[in-house]
mmCIF file of C-alpha atoms in Angstrom:
data_model
loop_
_atom_site.group_PDB
_atom_site.id
_atom_site.type_symbol
_atom_site.label_atom_id
_atom_site.label_comp_id
_atom_site.label_asym_id
_atom_site.label_seq_id
_atom_site.Cartn_x
_atom_site.Cartn_y
_atom_site.Cartn_z
ATOM 1 C CA MET A 1 -164.427 -18.881 -104.986
ATOM 2 C CA LEU A 2 -167.295 -16.448 -105.237
ATOM 3 C CA LEU A 3 -165.471 -14.239 -107.614
ATOM 4 C CA LYS A 4 -164.049 -16.956 -109.969
ATOM 5 C CA HIS A 5 -167.615 -18.381 -110.747
ATOM 6 C CA TYR A 6 -169.407 -15.210 -110.150
ATOM 7 C CA SER A 7 -171.806 -15.089 -113.190
ATOM 8 C CA ILE A 8 -172.995 -18.716 -112.447
ATOM 9 C CA ALA A 9 -172.824 -19.371 -108.664
ATOM 10 C CA ALA A 10 -173.728 -16.049 -107.033
ATOM 11 C CA PRO A 11 -177.254 -16.215 -107.325
ATOM 12 C CA PHE A 12 -177.176 -19.403 -105.930
ATOM 13 C CA PHE A 13 -174.590 -18.260 -102.949
ATOM 14 C CA VAL A 14 -177.137 -15.442 -102.284
ATOM 15 C CA LEU A 15 -180.335 -17.515 -102.243
ATOM 16 C CA GLY A 16 -178.271 -20.232 -100.496
ATOM 17 C CA ALA A 17 -177.553 -17.738 -97.547
ATOM 18 C CA VAL A 18 -180.841 -16.146 -97.487
ATOM 19 C CA TYR A 19 -182.411 -19.420 -96.840
ATOM 20 C CA LEU A 20 -180.020 -20.107 -94.042
ATOM 21 C CA LEU A 21 -180.951 -17.087 -92.237
ATOM 22 C CA PHE A 22 -184.444 -17.821 -92.826
ATOM 23 C CA ILE A 23 -184.104 -21.128 -91.372
ATOM 24 C CA ALA A 24 -181.962 -19.739 -88.423
ATOM 25 C CA TYR A 25 -184.838 -16.737 -87.692
ATOM 26 C CA LYS A 26 -187.497 -19.596 -87.368
ATOM 27 C CA ILE A 27 -185.519 -21.853 -85.186
ATOM 28 C CA MET A 28 -184.594 -18.865 -82.801
ATOM 29 C CA PHE A 29 -188.268 -17.243 -82.778
ATOM 30 C CA ASP A 30 -189.639 -20.829 -82.936
ATOM 31 C CA LYS A 31 -192.808 -20.703 -80.539
ATOM 32 C CA SER A 32 -193.196 -24.649 -80.564
ATOM 33 C CA LYS A 33 -195.920 -26.425 -78.465
ATOM 34 C CA LYS A 34 -195.458 -28.931 -76.049
ATOM 35 C CA GLU A 35 -196.016 -32.617 -77.141
ATOM 36 C CA GLU A 36 -199.195 -32.867 -75.343
ATOM 37 C CA ASP A 37 -200.694 -29.518 -77.023
ATOM 38 C CA ALA A 38 -199.822 -31.108 -80.387
ATOM 39 C CA ILE A 39 -203.072 -31.870 -82.319
ATOM 40 C CA GLU A 40 -202.294 -34.144 -84.893
ATOM 41 C CA ARG A 41 -199.174 -36.337 -85.717
ATOM 42 C CA PRO A 42 -197.516 -36.928 -88.882
ATOM 43 C CA SER A 43 -198.614 -40.705 -90.222
ATOM 44 C CA PHE A 44 -196.444 -43.314 -91.403
ATOM 45 C CA LEU A 45 -197.753 -42.543 -95.440
ATOM 46 C CA SER A 46 -196.804 -38.725 -94.914
ATOM 47 C CA GLY A 47 -193.536 -39.773 -93.607
ATOM 48 C CA PHE A 48 -193.086 -42.400 -96.420
ATOM 49 C CA LEU A 49 -193.969 -39.830 -99.327
ATOM 50 C CA PHE A 50 -191.825 -37.364 -97.626
ATOM 51 C CA GLN A 51 -188.654 -39.535 -97.879
ATOM 52 C CA LEU A 52 -189.456 -40.372 -101.482
ATOM 53 C CA ILE A 53 -188.817 -36.454 -102.364
ATOM 54 C CA ASN A 54 -186.051 -35.736 -99.479
ATOM 55 C CA ILE A 55 -183.367 -34.256 -101.694
ATOM 56 C CA LYS A 56 -180.483 -35.286 -99.369
ATOM 57 C CA SER A 57 -181.636 -38.902 -99.740
ATOM 58 C CA ILE A 58 -181.987 -38.559 -103.645
ATOM 59 C CA LEU A 59 -178.315 -36.986 -103.563
ATOM 60 C CA TYR A 60 -176.915 -39.767 -101.557
ATOM 61 C CA PHE A 61 -178.295 -42.365 -103.916
ATOM 62 C CA ILE A 62 -176.860 -40.385 -106.649
ATOM 63 C CA THR A 63 -173.759 -39.443 -105.143
ATOM 64 C CA ALA A 64 -173.068 -43.256 -103.958
ATOM 65 C CA MET A 65 -174.080 -44.592 -107.298
ATOM 66 C CA ALA A 66 -172.083 -42.357 -109.471
ATOM 67 C CA THR A 67 -168.949 -42.437 -107.572
ATOM 68 C CA PHE A 68 -168.677 -45.815 -105.956
ATOM 69 C CA ILE A 69 -170.598 -48.358 -108.304
ATOM 70 C CA LEU A 70 -170.976 -47.090 -112.277
ATOM 71 C CA PRO A 71 -167.470 -46.227 -112.507
ATOM 72 C CA PHE A 72 -166.372 -49.953 -111.852
ATOM 73 C CA LYS A 73 -169.570 -52.134 -112.652
ATOM 74 C CA ALA A 74 -170.842 -52.564 -115.662
ATOM 75 C CA SER A 75 -173.380 -55.471 -115.813
ATOM 76 C CA VAL A 76 -176.958 -54.834 -114.952
ATOM 77 C CA SER A 77 -176.878 -57.286 -112.482
ATOM 78 C CA SER A 78 -174.462 -55.986 -110.717
ATOM 79 C CA ILE A 79 -175.763 -52.616 -110.850
ATOM 80 C CA ILE A 80 -179.098 -53.678 -109.692
ATOM 81 C CA LEU A 81 -177.055 -55.243 -106.517
ATOM 82 C CA TYR A 82 -175.312 -52.514 -105.473
ATOM 83 C CA ALA A 83 -178.186 -49.968 -106.008
ATOM 84 C CA ALA A 84 -179.935 -52.526 -103.604
ATOM 85 C CA VAL A 85 -177.436 -52.464 -100.994
ATOM 86 C CA THR A 86 -177.327 -48.696 -101.106
ATOM 87 C CA ILE A 87 -180.715 -48.361 -100.447
ATOM 88 C CA ILE A 88 -180.655 -50.616 -97.571
ATOM 89 C CA ILE A 89 -177.537 -48.738 -96.227
ATOM 90 C CA GLY A 90 -179.666 -45.356 -96.860
ATOM 91 C CA CYS A 91 -182.474 -46.931 -94.708
ATOM 92 C CA LEU A 92 -180.345 -48.019 -92.151
ATOM 93 C CA GLY A 93 -179.184 -44.363 -91.906
ATOM 94 C CA LEU A 94 -182.506 -43.134 -91.419
ATOM 95 C CA LEU A 95 -183.475 -45.465 -88.804
ATOM 96 C CA LEU A 96 -180.146 -44.688 -86.867
ATOM 97 C CA TRP A 97 -180.873 -40.898 -87.054
ATOM 98 C CA ALA A 98 -184.568 -41.535 -85.952
ATOM 99 C CA ALA A 99 -183.279 -43.648 -82.901
ATOM 100 C CA PHE A 100 -180.718 -40.770 -82.028
ATOM 101 C CA GLY A 101 -183.689 -38.258 -81.907
ATOM 102 C CA SER A 102 -185.667 -40.479 -79.939
ATOM 103 C CA ALA A 103 -182.913 -41.122 -77.637
ATOM 104 C CA PHE A 104 -181.936 -37.568 -76.774
ATOM 105 C CA LYS A 105 -185.853 -36.274 -76.873
ATOM 106 C CA LYS A 106 -186.027 -35.686 -73.548
ATOM 107 C CA PHE A 107 -182.620 -33.721 -73.444
ATOM 108 C CA PHE A 108 -183.873 -31.427 -76.557
ATOM 109 C CA ASN A 109 -187.326 -30.623 -74.917
ATOM 110 C CA LYS A 110 -185.566 -29.789 -71.688
ATOM 111 C CA TYR A 111 -183.147 -27.367 -73.195
ATOM 112 C CA THR A 112 -184.628 -26.067 -76.017
ATOM 113 C CA ARG A 113 -184.029 -22.659 -76.236
ATOM 114 C CA SER A 114 -180.299 -22.998 -75.338
ATOM 115 C CA ILE A 115 -180.301 -25.825 -78.310
ATOM 116 C CA ASN A 116 -182.111 -23.229 -80.651
ATOM 117 C CA LEU A 117 -179.825 -20.598 -79.806
ATOM 118 C CA ILE A 118 -176.718 -22.802 -80.627
ATOM 119 C CA MET A 119 -177.996 -23.874 -84.115
ATOM 120 C CA CYS A 120 -179.177 -20.307 -84.915
ATOM 121 C CA LEU A 121 -175.644 -18.879 -84.541
ATOM 122 C CA LEU A 122 -174.242 -22.035 -86.535
ATOM 123 C CA LEU A 123 -176.730 -21.446 -89.313
ATOM 124 C CA ILE A 124 -175.631 -17.783 -89.133
ATOM 125 C CA PHE A 125 -171.923 -18.511 -89.273
ATOM 126 C CA SER A 126 -172.741 -21.131 -92.529
ATOM 127 C CA ALA A 127 -174.832 -18.315 -94.298
ATOM 128 C CA ILE A 128 -171.436 -15.940 -93.540
ATOM 129 C CA SER A 129 -168.676 -18.273 -94.542
ATOM 130 C CA ILE A 130 -170.586 -19.227 -97.975
ATOM 131 C CA PHE A 131 -168.850 -15.816 -99.172
ATOM 132 C CA LYS A 132 -165.428 -16.633 -97.399
#
């Protein structure tokens, strides 16, 4: 696939692989502090603003609208209704993600180095598999 669209996609493949390797490096050599040593905690406002610019949330919304709603519904009221439902589903997914993170927090804190190593290796594998 890389050779088929080389002129357009090659820089993005390289940038994506470099970014994944950078994240793998940061995860592997993380010198995170213990929770009690943390100086400041993120605020609700900073989390809210981050979610407004979170590219995963934006892509979820655009994909859901373009794939499941716009091809089948033409009226403005139905599009607004389905957009609201899509936003609610996205918020529920975010809450579920936070709940699982909170539930597994003790496990992750206990096995931080092992989990970081596994995540690092998976990111390296992902960076390599971009070019296959």
